[in-house]
Amino acid sequence: MVDRSAIGRVLPSVKARVEPGRLRYFLKTIGECNPIYHDPEAARKEGYSGLAVPPTYSFCLEMLDADQPFAMLTELDIDLGRVLHGEQGFAYYAPMLVDDCLTFQPEVTDIADKKGGALTMVAIRTKVTNQRGVHVADLTRTIVVRN
Amino acid sequence: MTNVETGRPSVGDCVVRKSFPPITRHLLALYCGASGDHNPIHVDIDFAKKAGFPDVFAHGMLAMAYLGQALTDGVKASLVLSFSTRFASITPVGAKLTCEGHVTEFLQHAGRECMKLALSAKDEAGDVKLAGEAIVALN
């Protein structure tokens, strides 16, 4: 079981660049054809100053560029085979664009047992800032640990 | 129905709807690389079985990527202020997801006029896989 004393713990930060090549691989994988992700002109017409990224892509960037993608689980001594993704949220404050360099700073915000201790819910909020220090998004996730 | 004068949808309107092809093992392997989520539970049946599952299953975030795709097909991506979901149940290999979004209310958010959408991703049997919501600015 995860120790509640980990609430408030700041986890290792990750820096990730929004590289166009690996974004294209993501778009192709999910069959995403919206021109705002492919055509700079179409993105500009929607008000972006560069190519936009899909709404969930920031979550991927944090894993793609982490030294150890599951470091947050290791830090909390959670076994990868016992976790499920319970909830995921994104709050967007400013655009994330191709070629941006983003910094992800996760922090444990809550740990709670459910179903008489059969499950533990771990909530993590990740603040995302860009290369100019602008707070562009918050990612919130709830990890479900099967004890 | 969209109001003719304001161009606004009404509460109850379906403004997001898209269906996706069946989720294959090949897609899970590609998504593993594309997303950086290398959890073997989604691609390695031996690992999945050891962890107590009958088979590999889709990344929740793959289903959410589909829901996000449906969302930004239906509304302008630049107007989406928040997007969240609960992963209600595991999405197995072979599932065919249909994503929908209905207007539930109009509200002020971060000083802007917005609509709230109730979002869902359901499989071909109508089972809810994702239950979420988005707040979308009206302009």
mmCIF file of C-alpha atoms in Angstrom:
data_model
loop_
_atom_site.group_PDB
_atom_site.id
_atom_site.type_symbol
_atom_site.label_atom_id
_atom_site.label_comp_id
_atom_site.label_asym_id
_atom_site.label_seq_id
_atom_site.Cartn_x
_atom_site.Cartn_y
_atom_site.Cartn_z
ATOM 1 C CA MET A 1 0.000 0.000 0.000
ATOM 2 C CA VAL A 2 1.113 3.510 -0.721
ATOM 3 C CA ASP A 3 2.103 5.565 2.274
ATOM 4 C CA ARG A 4 -0.031 8.693 2.723
ATOM 5 C CA SER A 5 3.069 10.573 3.848
ATOM 6 C CA ALA A 6 3.914 10.916 0.146
ATOM 7 C CA ILE A 7 1.159 13.552 -0.243
ATOM 8 C CA GLY A 8 2.846 16.794 -1.223
ATOM 9 C CA ARG A 9 5.936 15.072 -2.559
ATOM 10 C CA VAL A 10 7.410 16.762 -5.620
ATOM 11 C CA LEU A 11 8.460 14.152 -8.192
ATOM 12 C CA PRO A 12 11.321 14.435 -10.726
ATOM 13 C CA SER A 13 10.654 17.061 -13.394
ATOM 14 C CA VAL A 14 10.869 16.319 -17.117
ATOM 15 C CA LYS A 15 11.850 18.594 -19.987
ATOM 16 C CA ALA A 16 10.420 17.722 -23.389
ATOM 17 C CA ARG A 17 10.619 19.348 -26.813
ATOM 18 C CA VAL A 18 7.595 19.136 -29.097
ATOM 19 C CA GLU A 19 9.423 17.516 -32.009
ATOM 20 C CA PRO A 20 7.505 17.522 -35.316
ATOM 21 C CA GLY A 21 8.641 14.030 -36.383
ATOM 22 C CA ARG A 22 7.447 12.153 -33.346
ATOM 23 C CA LEU A 23 4.260 14.257 -33.285
ATOM 24 C CA ARG A 24 3.580 13.062 -36.853
ATOM 25 C CA TYR A 25 4.038 9.453 -35.686
ATOM 26 C CA PHE A 26 1.464 10.063 -32.940
ATOM 27 C CA LEU A 27 -0.989 11.703 -35.384
ATOM 28 C CA LYS A 28 -0.587 8.826 -37.843
ATOM 29 C CA THR A 29 -1.048 6.224 -35.099
ATOM 30 C CA ILE A 30 -4.379 7.644 -33.944
ATOM 31 C CA GLY A 31 -5.510 8.566 -37.480
ATOM 32 C CA GLU A 32 -5.637 12.280 -36.626
ATOM 33 C CA CYS A 33 -6.153 14.318 -39.827
ATOM 34 C CA ASN A 34 -7.310 17.687 -38.420
ATOM 35 C CA PRO A 35 -5.318 20.261 -40.468
ATOM 36 C CA ILE A 36 -4.457 22.391 -37.401
ATOM 37 C CA TYR A 37 -1.988 19.621 -36.415
ATOM 38 C CA HIS A 38 -0.515 19.234 -39.918
ATOM 39 C CA ASP A 39 -0.708 22.536 -41.772
ATOM 40 C CA PRO A 40 0.769 25.716 -40.230
ATOM 41 C CA GLU A 41 -1.574 27.864 -42.328
ATOM 42 C CA ALA A 42 -4.662 26.036 -41.021
ATOM 43 C CA ALA A 43 -3.308 26.390 -37.460
ATOM 44 C CA ARG A 44 -2.775 30.131 -37.994
ATOM 45 C CA LYS A 45 -6.367 30.522 -39.224
ATOM 46 C CA GLU A 46 -7.547 29.072 -35.907
ATOM 47 C CA GLY A 47 -5.415 31.595 -34.041
ATOM 48 C CA TYR A 48 -2.281 29.542 -33.271
ATOM 49 C CA SER A 49 1.173 31.027 -33.916
ATOM 50 C CA GLY A 50 2.524 27.582 -34.896
ATOM 51 C CA LEU A 51 1.390 23.987 -35.328
ATOM 52 C CA ALA A 52 -0.940 22.897 -32.539
ATOM 53 C CA VAL A 53 -0.744 19.589 -30.658
ATOM 54 C CA PRO A 54 -3.735 17.331 -29.884
ATOM 55 C CA PRO A 55 -5.396 17.697 -26.466
ATOM 56 C CA THR A 56 -3.789 14.634 -24.851
ATOM 57 C CA TYR A 57 -0.325 14.888 -26.404
ATOM 58 C CA SER A 58 1.302 16.698 -23.491
ATOM 59 C CA PHE A 59 0.697 13.588 -21.363
ATOM 60 C CA CYS A 60 2.752 11.604 -23.903
ATOM 61 C CA LEU A 61 5.597 14.121 -24.023
ATOM 62 C CA GLU A 62 6.154 13.779 -20.295
ATOM 63 C CA MET A 63 6.614 10.013 -20.725
ATOM 64 C CA LEU A 64 8.578 10.232 -23.982
ATOM 65 C CA ASP A 65 11.329 12.394 -22.531
ATOM 66 C CA ALA A 66 11.474 11.070 -18.979
ATOM 67 C CA ASP A 67 14.726 9.267 -18.158
ATOM 68 C CA GLN A 68 12.528 6.586 -16.655
ATOM 69 C CA PRO A 69 8.923 6.873 -17.881
ATOM 70 C CA PHE A 70 7.518 5.242 -14.757
ATOM 71 C CA ALA A 71 9.757 7.107 -12.319
ATOM 72 C CA MET A 72 6.728 8.435 -10.457
ATOM 73 C CA LEU A 73 5.645 4.859 -9.748
ATOM 74 C CA THR A 74 9.135 3.794 -8.719
ATOM 75 C CA GLU A 75 9.406 6.829 -6.443
ATOM 76 C CA LEU A 76 6.217 5.773 -4.678
ATOM 77 C CA ASP A 77 7.208 2.085 -4.658
ATOM 78 C CA ILE A 78 4.247 1.080 -6.857
ATOM 79 C CA ASP A 79 4.416 -2.077 -9.026
ATOM 80 C CA LEU A 80 3.697 -1.292 -12.714
ATOM 81 C CA GLY A 81 1.639 -4.477 -13.152
ATOM 82 C CA ARG A 82 -0.766 -3.385 -10.402
ATOM 83 C CA VAL A 83 -1.710 0.062 -11.689
ATOM 84 C CA LEU A 84 -4.656 1.225 -13.725
ATOM 85 C CA HIS A 85 -5.333 4.719 -14.949
ATOM 86 C CA GLY A 86 -8.394 5.958 -13.054
ATOM 87 C CA GLU A 87 -8.876 9.508 -14.227
ATOM 88 C CA GLN A 88 -7.093 12.047 -16.386
ATOM 89 C CA GLY A 89 -7.678 15.754 -16.751
ATOM 90 C CA PHE A 90 -6.150 18.642 -18.672
ATOM 91 C CA ALA A 91 -6.605 22.358 -18.023
ATOM 92 C CA TYR A 92 -5.300 24.513 -20.857
ATOM 93 C CA TYR A 93 -4.166 28.079 -20.202
ATOM 94 C CA ALA A 94 -2.079 28.869 -23.306
ATOM 95 C CA PRO A 95 -1.264 26.994 -26.529
ATOM 96 C CA MET A 96 1.377 24.247 -26.674
ATOM 97 C CA LEU A 97 3.014 24.335 -30.098
ATOM 98 C CA VAL A 98 5.490 22.362 -32.194
ATOM 99 C CA ASP A 99 9.088 23.267 -31.253
ATOM 100 C CA ASP A 100 8.090 24.405 -27.747
ATOM 101 C CA CYS A 101 10.299 23.177 -24.906
ATOM 102 C CA LEU A 102 8.019 22.187 -22.056
ATOM 103 C CA THR A 103 8.841 21.513 -18.430
ATOM 104 C CA PHE A 104 6.655 19.055 -16.525
ATOM 105 C CA GLN A 105 6.651 19.274 -12.741
ATOM 106 C CA PRO A 106 4.558 16.580 -11.044
ATOM 107 C CA GLU A 107 3.460 16.604 -7.424
ATOM 108 C CA VAL A 108 1.479 14.063 -5.402
ATOM 109 C CA THR A 109 -1.752 15.788 -4.335
ATOM 110 C CA ASP A 110 -3.690 12.971 -2.670
ATOM 111 C CA ILE A 111 -3.522 9.320 -1.628
ATOM 112 C CA ALA A 112 -6.676 7.544 -0.483
ATOM 113 C CA ASP A 113 -7.653 3.924 0.109
ATOM 114 C CA LYS A 114 -10.863 2.613 -1.450
ATOM 115 C CA LYS A 115 -12.877 -0.560 -1.052
ATOM 116 C CA GLY A 116 -11.512 -1.337 2.384
ATOM 117 C CA GLY A 117 -7.922 -1.014 1.236
ATOM 118 C CA ALA A 118 -8.287 -3.221 -1.865
ATOM 119 C CA LEU A 119 -7.485 -0.164 -3.980
ATOM 120 C CA THR A 120 -5.375 2.916 -3.390
ATOM 121 C CA MET A 121 -6.019 6.042 -5.447
ATOM 122 C CA VAL A 122 -2.973 8.247 -6.011
ATOM 123 C CA ALA A 123 -3.624 11.737 -7.419
ATOM 124 C CA ILE A 124 -0.808 13.576 -9.175
ATOM 125 C CA ARG A 125 -0.917 17.090 -10.607
ATOM 126 C CA THR A 126 1.683 18.115 -13.168
ATOM 127 C CA LYS A 127 2.309 21.772 -13.911
ATOM 128 C CA VAL A 128 3.463 22.443 -17.479
ATOM 129 C CA THR A 129 5.433 25.569 -18.381
ATOM 130 C CA ASN A 130 6.954 26.514 -21.720
ATOM 131 C CA GLN A 131 10.375 27.901 -22.664
ATOM 132 C CA ARG A 132 9.232 31.449 -21.771
ATOM 133 C CA GLY A 133 8.093 30.379 -18.320
ATOM 134 C CA VAL A 134 4.402 30.617 -19.268
ATOM 135 C CA HIS A 135 2.181 28.222 -17.315
ATOM 136 C CA VAL A 136 0.486 26.541 -20.306
ATOM 137 C CA ALA A 137 -1.383 23.630 -18.725
ATOM 138 C CA ASP A 138 -2.043 21.453 -15.708
ATOM 139 C CA LEU A 139 -2.351 17.700 -16.032
ATOM 140 C CA THR A 140 -4.148 15.800 -13.302
ATOM 141 C CA ARG A 141 -4.136 12.041 -13.076
ATOM 142 C CA THR A 142 -5.481 9.469 -10.699
ATOM 143 C CA ILE A 143 -3.635 6.180 -10.598
ATOM 144 C CA VAL A 144 -5.496 3.187 -9.197
ATOM 145 C CA VAL A 145 -3.264 0.679 -7.417
ATOM 146 C CA ARG A 146 -4.661 -2.841 -6.956
ATOM 147 C CA ASN A 147 -3.297 -3.849 -3.548
ATOM 148 C CA MET B 1 -30.761 22.683 -32.327
ATOM 149 C CA THR B 2 -28.360 25.498 -33.074
ATOM 150 C CA ASN B 3 -29.953 28.868 -32.481
ATOM 151 C CA VAL B 4 -30.157 30.624 -35.858
ATOM 152 C CA GLU B 5 -29.532 34.105 -34.430
ATOM 153 C CA THR B 6 -26.639 33.353 -32.071
ATOM 154 C CA GLY B 7 -25.123 30.337 -33.856
ATOM 155 C CA ARG B 8 -25.033 28.657 -30.439
ATOM 156 C CA PRO B 9 -25.997 25.066 -29.803
ATOM 157 C CA SER B 10 -28.647 24.284 -27.176
ATOM 158 C CA VAL B 11 -28.484 22.178 -24.027
ATOM 159 C CA GLY B 12 -28.874 18.544 -25.076
ATOM 160 C CA ASP B 13 -27.350 19.011 -28.550
ATOM 161 C CA CYS B 14 -24.809 16.458 -29.713
ATOM 162 C CA VAL B 15 -21.845 18.517 -30.929
ATOM 163 C CA VAL B 16 -19.198 15.758 -30.900
ATOM 164 C CA ARG B 17 -19.589 12.390 -32.607
ATOM 165 C CA LYS B 18 -16.980 10.153 -34.201
ATOM 166 C CA SER B 19 -16.507 6.402 -34.544
ATOM 167 C CA PHE B 20 -13.136 4.702 -34.718
ATOM 168 C CA PRO B 21 -11.862 1.449 -36.237
ATOM 169 C CA PRO B 22 -11.443 -1.651 -34.030
ATOM 170 C CA ILE B 23 -8.473 -1.509 -31.654
ATOM 171 C CA THR B 24 -5.877 -4.007 -32.868
ATOM 172 C CA ARG B 25 -2.762 -5.392 -31.190
ATOM 173 C CA HIS B 26 -0.785 -3.656 -33.921
ATOM 174 C CA LEU B 27 -2.339 -0.306 -32.943
ATOM 175 C CA LEU B 28 -1.404 -0.914 -29.282
ATOM 176 C CA ALA B 29 2.211 -1.554 -30.321
ATOM 177 C CA LEU B 30 2.282 1.629 -32.410
ATOM 178 C CA TYR B 31 0.653 3.658 -29.618
ATOM 179 C CA CYS B 32 3.206 2.292 -27.142
ATOM 180 C CA GLY B 33 5.988 3.870 -29.231
ATOM 181 C CA ALA B 34 4.099 7.011 -30.241
ATOM 182 C CA SER B 35 2.986 7.880 -26.707
ATOM 183 C CA GLY B 36 6.040 6.845 -24.703
ATOM 184 C CA ASP B 37 3.786 4.655 -22.535
ATOM 185 C CA HIS B 38 5.815 1.454 -22.626
ATOM 186 C CA ASN B 39 3.852 -0.361 -19.935
ATOM 187 C CA PRO B 40 4.112 -3.982 -21.165
ATOM 188 C CA ILE B 41 0.584 -4.693 -19.911
ATOM 189 C CA HIS B 42 -0.695 -3.218 -23.221
ATOM 190 C CA VAL B 43 1.516 -5.202 -25.590
ATOM 191 C CA ASP B 44 2.963 -8.261 -23.848
ATOM 192 C CA ILE B 45 0.344 -10.943 -23.191
ATOM 193 C CA ASP B 46 2.710 -12.854 -20.866
ATOM 194 C CA PHE B 47 3.093 -9.775 -18.671
ATOM 195 C CA ALA B 48 -0.674 -9.091 -18.753
ATOM 196 C CA LYS B 49 -1.472 -12.659 -17.681
ATOM 197 C CA LYS B 50 1.054 -12.534 -14.854
ATOM 198 C CA ALA B 51 -0.648 -9.354 -13.670
ATOM 199 C CA GLY B 52 -3.984 -11.209 -13.579
ATOM 200 C CA PHE B 53 -5.579 -10.085 -16.854
ATOM 201 C CA PRO B 54 -6.779 -12.500 -19.560
ATOM 202 C CA ASP B 55 -5.161 -10.485 -22.350
ATOM 203 C CA VAL B 56 -3.493 -7.188 -23.137
ATOM 204 C CA PHE B 57 -5.837 -4.192 -23.223
ATOM 205 C CA ALA B 58 -5.808 -0.688 -24.645
ATOM 206 C CA HIS B 59 -4.028 2.219 -22.995
ATOM 207 C CA GLY B 60 -6.676 4.420 -21.384
ATOM 208 C CA MET B 61 -4.867 7.330 -22.986
ATOM 209 C CA LEU B 62 -5.351 5.814 -26.466
ATOM 210 C CA ALA B 63 -9.104 5.873 -25.882
ATOM 211 C CA MET B 64 -8.745 9.420 -24.508
ATOM 212 C CA ALA B 65 -6.738 10.403 -27.619
ATOM 213 C CA TYR B 66 -9.711 9.211 -29.683
ATOM 214 C CA LEU B 67 -12.092 11.162 -27.459
ATOM 215 C CA GLY B 68 -9.880 14.233 -27.882
ATOM 216 C CA GLN B 69 -9.827 13.745 -31.633
ATOM 217 C CA ALA B 70 -13.630 13.586 -31.698
ATOM 218 C CA LEU B 71 -13.734 16.683 -29.450
ATOM 219 C CA THR B 72 -11.509 18.859 -31.669
ATOM 220 C CA ASP B 73 -13.332 17.665 -34.789
ATOM 221 C CA GLY B 74 -16.559 18.936 -33.209
ATOM 222 C CA VAL B 75 -15.341 22.189 -31.628
ATOM 223 C CA LYS B 76 -12.332 24.450 -32.228
ATOM 224 C CA ALA B 77 -9.308 23.104 -30.331
ATOM 225 C CA SER B 78 -8.263 26.644 -29.418
ATOM 226 C CA LEU B 79 -11.528 27.088 -27.488
ATOM 227 C CA VAL B 80 -11.135 23.957 -25.325
ATOM 228 C CA LEU B 81 -10.270 25.175 -21.810
ATOM 229 C CA SER B 82 -10.414 21.841 -20.014
ATOM 230 C CA PHE B 83 -10.846 18.196 -20.917
ATOM 231 C CA SER B 84 -11.080 15.345 -18.434
ATOM 232 C CA THR B 85 -12.268 11.790 -18.183
ATOM 233 C CA ARG B 86 -12.751 8.873 -15.872
ATOM 234 C CA PHE B 87 -11.667 5.490 -17.235
ATOM 235 C CA ALA B 88 -14.845 3.591 -16.420
ATOM 236 C CA SER B 89 -13.769 0.164 -17.627
ATOM 237 C CA ILE B 90 -10.953 -1.561 -19.493
ATOM 238 C CA THR B 91 -11.013 -1.277 -23.296
ATOM 239 C CA PRO B 92 -10.190 -4.722 -24.720
ATOM 240 C CA VAL B 93 -8.527 -5.601 -28.025
ATOM 241 C CA GLY B 94 -11.151 -5.497 -30.794
ATOM 242 C CA ALA B 95 -13.288 -2.765 -29.218
ATOM 243 C CA LYS B 96 -14.833 -0.294 -31.661
ATOM 244 C CA LEU B 97 -15.201 3.036 -29.900
ATOM 245 C CA THR B 98 -17.740 5.711 -30.640
ATOM 246 C CA CYS B 99 -17.117 9.058 -28.971
ATOM 247 C CA GLU B 100 -19.860 11.584 -28.294
ATOM 248 C CA GLY B 101 -20.313 14.916 -26.608
ATOM 249 C CA HIS B 102 -23.556 16.628 -25.587
ATOM 250 C CA VAL B 103 -24.041 20.139 -24.283
ATOM 251 C CA THR B 104 -25.092 20.011 -20.624
ATOM 252 C CA GLU B 105 -24.979 23.689 -19.609
ATOM 253 C CA PHE B 106 -23.733 27.177 -20.370
ATOM 254 C CA LEU B 107 -21.509 28.814 -17.767
ATOM 255 C CA GLN B 108 -18.837 31.408 -17.064
ATOM 256 C CA HIS B 109 -15.339 29.964 -16.747
ATOM 257 C CA ALA B 110 -12.103 31.952 -16.401
ATOM 258 C CA GLY B 111 -14.066 35.068 -17.296
ATOM 259 C CA ARG B 112 -15.357 33.623 -20.570
ATOM 260 C CA GLU B 113 -18.721 32.427 -21.751
ATOM 261 C CA CYS B 114 -18.490 28.675 -22.112
ATOM 262 C CA MET B 115 -20.447 25.505 -22.645
ATOM 263 C CA LYS B 116 -19.903 22.294 -20.735
ATOM 264 C CA LEU B 117 -19.957 19.040 -22.684
ATOM 265 C CA ALA B 118 -20.606 15.584 -21.267
ATOM 266 C CA LEU B 119 -18.305 13.241 -23.170
ATOM 267 C CA SER B 120 -18.354 9.485 -23.558
ATOM 268 C CA ALA B 121 -16.516 6.730 -25.377
ATOM 269 C CA LYS B 122 -18.588 3.580 -25.733
ATOM 270 C CA ASP B 123 -17.827 0.269 -27.380
ATOM 271 C CA GLU B 124 -20.016 -1.416 -29.992
ATOM 272 C CA ALA B 125 -22.164 -2.965 -27.223
ATOM 273 C CA GLY B 126 -22.811 0.475 -25.715
ATOM 274 C CA ASP B 127 -20.578 -0.148 -22.683
ATOM 275 C CA VAL B 128 -19.110 3.094 -21.360
ATOM 276 C CA LYS B 129 -15.307 3.033 -21.424
ATOM 277 C CA LEU B 130 -14.678 6.721 -20.809
ATOM 278 C CA ALA B 131 -16.990 9.200 -19.103
ATOM 279 C CA GLY B 132 -15.706 12.731 -19.242
ATOM 280 C CA GLU B 133 -16.367 16.386 -19.745
ATOM 281 C CA ALA B 134 -14.945 19.430 -21.454
ATOM 282 C CA ILE B 135 -15.375 23.149 -20.965
ATOM 283 C CA VAL B 136 -15.338 24.954 -24.287
ATOM 284 C CA ALA B 137 -15.356 28.728 -24.713
ATOM 285 C CA LEU B 138 -18.055 30.013 -27.056
ATOM 286 C CA ASN B 139 -15.707 32.501 -28.747
#
